Tab-separated table of C-alpha atoms in Angstrom:
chain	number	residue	atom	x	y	z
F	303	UNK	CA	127.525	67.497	193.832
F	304	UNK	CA	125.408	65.572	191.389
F	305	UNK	CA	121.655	66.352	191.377
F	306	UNK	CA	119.199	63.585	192.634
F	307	UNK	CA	117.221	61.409	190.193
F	308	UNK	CA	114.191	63.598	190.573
F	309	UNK	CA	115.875	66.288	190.405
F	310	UNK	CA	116.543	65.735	186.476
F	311	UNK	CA	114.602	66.586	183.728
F	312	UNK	CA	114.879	63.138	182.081
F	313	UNK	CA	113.072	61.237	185.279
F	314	UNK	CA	110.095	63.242	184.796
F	315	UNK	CA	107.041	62.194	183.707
F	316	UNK	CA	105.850	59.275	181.809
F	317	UNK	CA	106.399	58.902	177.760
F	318	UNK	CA	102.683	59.980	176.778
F	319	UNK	CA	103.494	63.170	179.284
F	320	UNK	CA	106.988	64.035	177.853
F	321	UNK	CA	105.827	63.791	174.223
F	322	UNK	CA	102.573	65.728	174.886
F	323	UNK	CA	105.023	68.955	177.020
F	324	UNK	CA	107.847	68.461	174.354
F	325	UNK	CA	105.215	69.272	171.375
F	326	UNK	CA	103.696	71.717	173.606
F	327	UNK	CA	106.892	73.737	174.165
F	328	UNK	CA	107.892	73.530	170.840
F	329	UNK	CA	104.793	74.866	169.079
F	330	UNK	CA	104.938	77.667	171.970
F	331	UNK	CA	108.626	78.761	171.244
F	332	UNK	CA	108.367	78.449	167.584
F	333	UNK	CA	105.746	81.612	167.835
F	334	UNK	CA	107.275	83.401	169.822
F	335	UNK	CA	111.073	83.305	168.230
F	336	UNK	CA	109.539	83.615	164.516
F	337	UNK	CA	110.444	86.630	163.292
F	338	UNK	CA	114.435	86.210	165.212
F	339	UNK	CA	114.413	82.589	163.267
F	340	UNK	CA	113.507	84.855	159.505
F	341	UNK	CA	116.259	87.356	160.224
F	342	UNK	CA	119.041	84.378	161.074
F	343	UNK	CA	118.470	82.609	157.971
F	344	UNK	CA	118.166	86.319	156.064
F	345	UNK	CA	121.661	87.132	157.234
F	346	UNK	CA	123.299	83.361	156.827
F	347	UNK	CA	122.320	83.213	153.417
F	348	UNK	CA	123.818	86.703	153.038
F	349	UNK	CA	127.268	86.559	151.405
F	350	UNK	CA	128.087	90.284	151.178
F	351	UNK	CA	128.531	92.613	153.582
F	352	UNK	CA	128.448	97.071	153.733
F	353	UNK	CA	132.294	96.420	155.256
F	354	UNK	CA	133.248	95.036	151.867
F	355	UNK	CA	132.538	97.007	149.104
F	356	UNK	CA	133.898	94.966	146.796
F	357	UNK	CA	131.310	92.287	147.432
F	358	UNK	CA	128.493	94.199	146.513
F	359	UNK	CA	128.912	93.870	142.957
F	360	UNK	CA	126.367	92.059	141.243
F	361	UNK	CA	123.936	92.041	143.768
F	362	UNK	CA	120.809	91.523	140.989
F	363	UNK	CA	118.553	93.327	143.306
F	364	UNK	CA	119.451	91.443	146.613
F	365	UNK	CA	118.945	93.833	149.865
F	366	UNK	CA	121.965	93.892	151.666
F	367	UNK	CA	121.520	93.605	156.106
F	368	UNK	CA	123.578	94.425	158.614
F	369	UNK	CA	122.428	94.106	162.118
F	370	UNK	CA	119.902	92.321	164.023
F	371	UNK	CA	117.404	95.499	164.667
F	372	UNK	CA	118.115	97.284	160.645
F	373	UNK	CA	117.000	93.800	159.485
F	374	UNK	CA	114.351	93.371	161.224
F	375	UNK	CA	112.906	97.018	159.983
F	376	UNK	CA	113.767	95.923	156.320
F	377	UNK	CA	112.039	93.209	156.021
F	378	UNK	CA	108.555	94.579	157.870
F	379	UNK	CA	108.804	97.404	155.277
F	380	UNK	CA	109.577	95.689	152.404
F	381	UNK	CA	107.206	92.465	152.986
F	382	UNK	CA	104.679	93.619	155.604
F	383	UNK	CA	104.452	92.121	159.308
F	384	UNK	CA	103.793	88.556	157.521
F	385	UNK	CA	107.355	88.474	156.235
F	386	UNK	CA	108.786	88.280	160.045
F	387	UNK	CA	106.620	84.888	159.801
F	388	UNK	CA	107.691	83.437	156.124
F	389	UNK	CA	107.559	79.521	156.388
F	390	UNK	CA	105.797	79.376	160.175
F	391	UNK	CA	103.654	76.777	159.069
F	392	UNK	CA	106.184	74.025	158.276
F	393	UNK	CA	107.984	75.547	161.342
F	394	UNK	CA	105.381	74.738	163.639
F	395	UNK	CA	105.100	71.406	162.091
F	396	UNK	CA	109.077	71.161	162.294
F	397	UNK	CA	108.866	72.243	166.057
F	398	UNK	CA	105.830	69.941	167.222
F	399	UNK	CA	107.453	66.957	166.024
F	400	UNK	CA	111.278	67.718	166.486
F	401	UNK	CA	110.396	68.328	170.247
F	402	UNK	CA	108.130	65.809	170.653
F	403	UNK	CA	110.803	63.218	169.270
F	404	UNK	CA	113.288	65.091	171.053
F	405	UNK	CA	112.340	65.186	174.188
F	406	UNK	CA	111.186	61.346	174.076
F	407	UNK	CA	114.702	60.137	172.426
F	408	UNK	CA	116.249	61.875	175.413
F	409	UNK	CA	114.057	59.896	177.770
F	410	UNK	CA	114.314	56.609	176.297
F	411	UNK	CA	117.651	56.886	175.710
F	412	UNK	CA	118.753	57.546	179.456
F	413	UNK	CA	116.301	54.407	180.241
F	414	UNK	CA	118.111	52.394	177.891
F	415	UNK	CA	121.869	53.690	179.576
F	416	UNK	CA	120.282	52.774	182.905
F	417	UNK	CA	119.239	48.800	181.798
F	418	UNK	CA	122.649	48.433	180.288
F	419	UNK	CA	124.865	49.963	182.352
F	420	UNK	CA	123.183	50.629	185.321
F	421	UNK	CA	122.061	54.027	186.623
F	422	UNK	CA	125.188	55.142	188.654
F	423	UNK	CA	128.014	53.375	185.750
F	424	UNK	CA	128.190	57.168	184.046
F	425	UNK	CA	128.678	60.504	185.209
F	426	UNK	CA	125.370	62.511	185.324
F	427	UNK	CA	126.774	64.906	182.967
F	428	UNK	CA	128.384	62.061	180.518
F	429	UNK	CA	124.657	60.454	180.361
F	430	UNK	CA	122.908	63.806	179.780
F	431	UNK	CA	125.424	64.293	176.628
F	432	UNK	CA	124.957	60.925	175.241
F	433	UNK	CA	121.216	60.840	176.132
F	434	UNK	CA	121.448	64.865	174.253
F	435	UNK	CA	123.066	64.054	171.339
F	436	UNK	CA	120.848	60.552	170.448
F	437	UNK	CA	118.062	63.116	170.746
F	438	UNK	CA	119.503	65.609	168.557
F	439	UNK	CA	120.080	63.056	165.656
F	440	UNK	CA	117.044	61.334	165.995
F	441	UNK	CA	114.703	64.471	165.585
F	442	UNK	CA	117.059	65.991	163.204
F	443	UNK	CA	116.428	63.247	160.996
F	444	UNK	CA	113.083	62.839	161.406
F	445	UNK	CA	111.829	66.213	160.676
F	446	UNK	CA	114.653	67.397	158.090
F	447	UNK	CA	112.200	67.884	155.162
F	448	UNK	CA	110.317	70.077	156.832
F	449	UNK	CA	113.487	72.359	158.416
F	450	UNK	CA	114.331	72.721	154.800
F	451	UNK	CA	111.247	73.830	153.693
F	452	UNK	CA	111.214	76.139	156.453
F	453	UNK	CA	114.388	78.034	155.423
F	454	UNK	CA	113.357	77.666	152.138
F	455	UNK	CA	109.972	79.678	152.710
F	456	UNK	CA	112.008	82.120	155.050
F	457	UNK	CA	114.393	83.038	152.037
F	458	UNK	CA	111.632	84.048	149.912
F	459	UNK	CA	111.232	87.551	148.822
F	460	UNK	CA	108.471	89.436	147.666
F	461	UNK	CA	108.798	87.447	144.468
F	462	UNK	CA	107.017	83.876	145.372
F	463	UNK	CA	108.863	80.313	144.314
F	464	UNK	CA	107.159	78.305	146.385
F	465	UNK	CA	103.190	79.605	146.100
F	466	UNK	CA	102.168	76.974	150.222
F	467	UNK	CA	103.183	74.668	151.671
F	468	UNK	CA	101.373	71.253	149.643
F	469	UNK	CA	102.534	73.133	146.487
F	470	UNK	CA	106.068	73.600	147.409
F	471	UNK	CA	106.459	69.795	148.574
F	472	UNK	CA	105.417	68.828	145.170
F	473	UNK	CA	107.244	70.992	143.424
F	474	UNK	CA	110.465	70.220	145.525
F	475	UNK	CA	109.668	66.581	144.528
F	476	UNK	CA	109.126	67.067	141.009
F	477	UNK	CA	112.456	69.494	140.350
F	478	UNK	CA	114.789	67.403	142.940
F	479	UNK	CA	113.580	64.018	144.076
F	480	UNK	CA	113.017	62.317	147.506
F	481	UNK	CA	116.656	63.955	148.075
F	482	UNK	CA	115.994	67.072	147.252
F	483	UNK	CA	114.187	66.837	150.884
F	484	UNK	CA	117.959	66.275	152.934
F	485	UNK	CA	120.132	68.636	151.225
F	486	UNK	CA	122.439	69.854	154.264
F	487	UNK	CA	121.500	66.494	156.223
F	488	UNK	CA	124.832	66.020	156.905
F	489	UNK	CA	126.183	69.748	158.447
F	490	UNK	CA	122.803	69.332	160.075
F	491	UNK	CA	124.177	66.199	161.980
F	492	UNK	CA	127.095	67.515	162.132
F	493	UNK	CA	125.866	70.269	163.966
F	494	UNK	CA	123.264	69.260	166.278
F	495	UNK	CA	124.446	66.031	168.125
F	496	UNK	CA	127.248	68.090	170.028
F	497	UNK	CA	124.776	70.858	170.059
F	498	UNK	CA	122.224	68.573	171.793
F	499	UNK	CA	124.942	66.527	173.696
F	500	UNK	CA	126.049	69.898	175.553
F	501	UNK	CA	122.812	71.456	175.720
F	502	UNK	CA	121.290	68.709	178.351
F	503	UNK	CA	124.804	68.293	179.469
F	504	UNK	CA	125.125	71.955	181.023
F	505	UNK	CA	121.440	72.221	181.406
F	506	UNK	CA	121.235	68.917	183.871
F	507	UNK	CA	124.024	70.383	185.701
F	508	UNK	CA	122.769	73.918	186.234
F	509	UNK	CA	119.296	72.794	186.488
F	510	UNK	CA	119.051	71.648	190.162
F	511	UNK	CA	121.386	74.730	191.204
F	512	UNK	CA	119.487	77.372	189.717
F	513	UNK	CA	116.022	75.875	190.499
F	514	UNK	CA	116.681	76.834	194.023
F	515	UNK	CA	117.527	80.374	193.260
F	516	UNK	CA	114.361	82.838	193.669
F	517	UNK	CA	114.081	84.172	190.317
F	518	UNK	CA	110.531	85.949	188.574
F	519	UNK	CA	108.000	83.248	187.923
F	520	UNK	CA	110.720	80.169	189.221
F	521	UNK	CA	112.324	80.441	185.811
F	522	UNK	CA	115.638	78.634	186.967
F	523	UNK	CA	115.053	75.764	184.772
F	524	UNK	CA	114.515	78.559	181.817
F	525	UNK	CA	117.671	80.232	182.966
F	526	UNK	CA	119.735	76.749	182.950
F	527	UNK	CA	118.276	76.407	179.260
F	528	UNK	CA	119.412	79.833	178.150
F	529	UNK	CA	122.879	79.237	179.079
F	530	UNK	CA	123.422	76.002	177.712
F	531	UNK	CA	121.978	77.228	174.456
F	532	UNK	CA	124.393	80.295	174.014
F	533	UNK	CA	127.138	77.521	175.301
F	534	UNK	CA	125.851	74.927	172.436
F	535	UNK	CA	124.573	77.427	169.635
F	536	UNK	CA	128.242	79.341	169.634
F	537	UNK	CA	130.469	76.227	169.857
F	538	UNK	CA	127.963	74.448	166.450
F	539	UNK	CA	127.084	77.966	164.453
F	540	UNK	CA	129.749	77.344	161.623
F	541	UNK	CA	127.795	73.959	160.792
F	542	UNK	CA	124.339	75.775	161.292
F	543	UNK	CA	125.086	78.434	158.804
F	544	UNK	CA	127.098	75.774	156.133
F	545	UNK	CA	123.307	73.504	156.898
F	546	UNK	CA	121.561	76.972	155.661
F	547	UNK	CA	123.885	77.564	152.500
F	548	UNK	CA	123.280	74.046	150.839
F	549	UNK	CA	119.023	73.669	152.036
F	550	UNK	CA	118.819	76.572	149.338
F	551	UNK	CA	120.684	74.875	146.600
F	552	UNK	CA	118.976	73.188	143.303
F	553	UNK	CA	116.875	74.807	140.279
F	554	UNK	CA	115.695	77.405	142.838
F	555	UNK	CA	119.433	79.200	144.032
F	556	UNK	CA	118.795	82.124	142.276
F	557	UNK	CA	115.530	82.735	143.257
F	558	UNK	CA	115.937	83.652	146.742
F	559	UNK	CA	115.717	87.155	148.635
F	560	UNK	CA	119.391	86.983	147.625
F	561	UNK	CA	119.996	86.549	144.215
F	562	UNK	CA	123.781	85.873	144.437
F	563	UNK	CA	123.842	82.756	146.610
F	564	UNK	CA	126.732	80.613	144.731
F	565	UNK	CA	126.924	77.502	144.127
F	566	UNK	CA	128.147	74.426	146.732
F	567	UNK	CA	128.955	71.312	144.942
F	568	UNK	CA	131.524	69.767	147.375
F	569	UNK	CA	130.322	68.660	150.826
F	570	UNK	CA	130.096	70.064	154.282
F	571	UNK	CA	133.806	70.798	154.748
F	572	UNK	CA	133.829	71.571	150.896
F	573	UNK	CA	131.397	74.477	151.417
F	574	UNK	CA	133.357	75.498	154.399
F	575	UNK	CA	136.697	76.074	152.465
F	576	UNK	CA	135.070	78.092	150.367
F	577	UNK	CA	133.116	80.235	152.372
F	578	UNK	CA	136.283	80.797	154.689
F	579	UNK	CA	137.765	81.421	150.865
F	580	UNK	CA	135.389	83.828	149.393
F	581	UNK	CA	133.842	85.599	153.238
F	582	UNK	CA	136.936	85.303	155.210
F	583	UNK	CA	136.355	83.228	158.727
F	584	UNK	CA	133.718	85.995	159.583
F	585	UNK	CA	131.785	84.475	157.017
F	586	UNK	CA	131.061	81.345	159.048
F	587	UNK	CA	129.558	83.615	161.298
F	588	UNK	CA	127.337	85.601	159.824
F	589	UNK	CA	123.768	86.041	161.859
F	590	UNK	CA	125.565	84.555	164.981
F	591	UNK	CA	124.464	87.708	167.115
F	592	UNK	CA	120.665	86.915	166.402
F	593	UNK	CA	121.195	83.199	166.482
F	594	UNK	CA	122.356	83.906	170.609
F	595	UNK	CA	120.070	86.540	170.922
F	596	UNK	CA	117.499	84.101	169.467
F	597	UNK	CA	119.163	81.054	171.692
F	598	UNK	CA	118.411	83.062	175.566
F	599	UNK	CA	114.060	83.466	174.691
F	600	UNK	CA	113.415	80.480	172.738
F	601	UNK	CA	115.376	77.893	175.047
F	602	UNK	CA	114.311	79.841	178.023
F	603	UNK	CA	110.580	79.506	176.634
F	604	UNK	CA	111.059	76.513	175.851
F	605	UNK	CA	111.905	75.108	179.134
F	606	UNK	CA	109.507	76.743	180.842
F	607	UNK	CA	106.669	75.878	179.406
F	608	UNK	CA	108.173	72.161	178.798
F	609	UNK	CA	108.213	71.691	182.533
F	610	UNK	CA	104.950	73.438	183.407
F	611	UNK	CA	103.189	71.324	180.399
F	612	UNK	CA	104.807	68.599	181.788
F	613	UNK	CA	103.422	69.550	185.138
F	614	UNK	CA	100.224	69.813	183.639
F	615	UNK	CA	99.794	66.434	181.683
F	616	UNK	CA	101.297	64.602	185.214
F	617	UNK	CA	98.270	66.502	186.546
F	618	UNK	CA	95.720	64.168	185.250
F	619	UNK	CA	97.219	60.980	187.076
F	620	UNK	CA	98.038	58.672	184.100
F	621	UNK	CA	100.321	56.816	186.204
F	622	UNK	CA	103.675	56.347	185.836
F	623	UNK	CA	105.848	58.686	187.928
F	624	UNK	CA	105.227	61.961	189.804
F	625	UNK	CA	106.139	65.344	187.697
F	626	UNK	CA	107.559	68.166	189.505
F	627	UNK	CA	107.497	71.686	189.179
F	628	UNK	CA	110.660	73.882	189.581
């Protein structure tokens, strides 16, 4: 049965309101997921493994990870508790805006379905994919400079290339251009508008189901979002980890926690054939078990506090329509 108007996260609230709870939820879930988000990247940029001897050869002082838990310990005692948080600031700045733009994209989108085609032309579940996957793109795009930096900063060792965050913008500049700012645009895309497009797709239609369910502090919205994230996340992870591999090329490869990171010259699906060449098809994978593990708090988190902000901002009447709670 398809869920009433109000019953979907995209007639909520009016644009100044969805903005204001997207940005909210985003800063939120950025905090809270940091030190998951450091250990992903550690172990996608990772391109040897202890099942392989062979590929620990020439490791030029790279650590070598395995597991979710043994990495986490390795990095607090080799860089402190501020390693868990390596590039936070530009990945506050990534979330604030990527949600904000997100979450507003997805709105105006699924206005802009309902002027054109009318609001009962497509399938709920068609509309929240279309309206899903605009929104990926469009906040993709928009914030890509600083995701980079953000992995960029997260792949730093003890031994500094980038000394902040103003410093490492000019230096990026200086070394690699205004393009030096997309590298991996294009796995990036690649990967997040049928990411996005499922996400809201399974998330509008498990929404109004589990919103009735009596579940600790009326988290069914956060329970929809966890679900449709481990759907979306292991479906798009082969692009994620191909989007990681190229942000760290340029002058700087080598200069990473891993020193052995080779070099991608030829394209998404270039850089696919030869990780699949050199890793096996496990190599696509690698850091997939933190990336889910990551996926169930941070989308849960982020729903629920998106919907309660958004409860919030509706509280102060500026027009528009009514927000609900779960």
């Amino acid at each position: 049965m398809s869920a009433k108007p109000g019953d979907r996260l995209k007639d909520e609230g009016t644009s100044l309101q969805v903005t204001a709870a997207g940005a909210t939820a985003g800063v939120v879930s950025r905090f809270v997921i940091a030190p998951l988000d450091v250990v992903k990247i550690r172990l996608q940029l990772q391109t040897h493994s202890l099942s392989d001897p062979l590929s620990t050869r020439n490791l030029h002082g790279s650590p070598i990870y395995k597991g979710t838990l043994p990495t986490l310990l390795s990095i607090f005692r080799s860089e402190g508790l501020t390693g868990l948080w390596k590039g936070n600031l530009p990945a506050e700045l990534l979330y604030l805006c990527y949600f904000a733009v997100q979450f507003t994209t997805y709105r105006q989108t699924t206005l802009l379905l309902h002027s054109t085609l009318g609001e009962s032309t497509l399938p709920p579940s068609a509309e929240s994919f279309i309206s899903g996957a605009a929104a990926g793109a469009t906040g993709t795009t928009a914030t890509y400079p600083l995701d980079l930096l953000r992995t960029r900063f997260a792949a730093q060792g003890n031994d500094k290339i980038y000394k902040g965050f103003l410093p490492a913008i000019r230096q990026i500049h200086h070394q690699e251009g205004y393009k030096g700012f997309f590298r991996g645009l294009a796995p990036a895309l690649g990967q997040i508008i049928p990411f996005m497009g499922t996400f809201f797709a399974v998330y509008e239609t498990l929404r109004p189901k589990l919103s009735k369910l009596e579940l600790p502090f009326s988290s069914g919205g956060a329970l929809a979002g966890t679900i449709a994230s481990v759907t979306a996340k292991t479906g798009t992870f082969p692009l994620d980890l191909v989007r990681k591999r190229i942000q760290v090329q340029g002058p700087t490869r080598g200069g990473y926690v891993h020193k052995n990171i080779p070099e991608y010259t030829h394209g998404t699906f270039g850089t696919m054939r030869e990780i699949v060449a050199r890793e096996g098809l496990r190599g696509l994978y690698r850091g997939l078990t933190v990336s889910l593990v990551k996926a169930a708090p941070a989308s849960a988190v982020t729903m629920w506090t998106y919907e309660r902000a958004l409860r919030f901002y509706g509280s102060f009447g500026t027009g528009g329509n009514n927000v609900k709670g779960i």
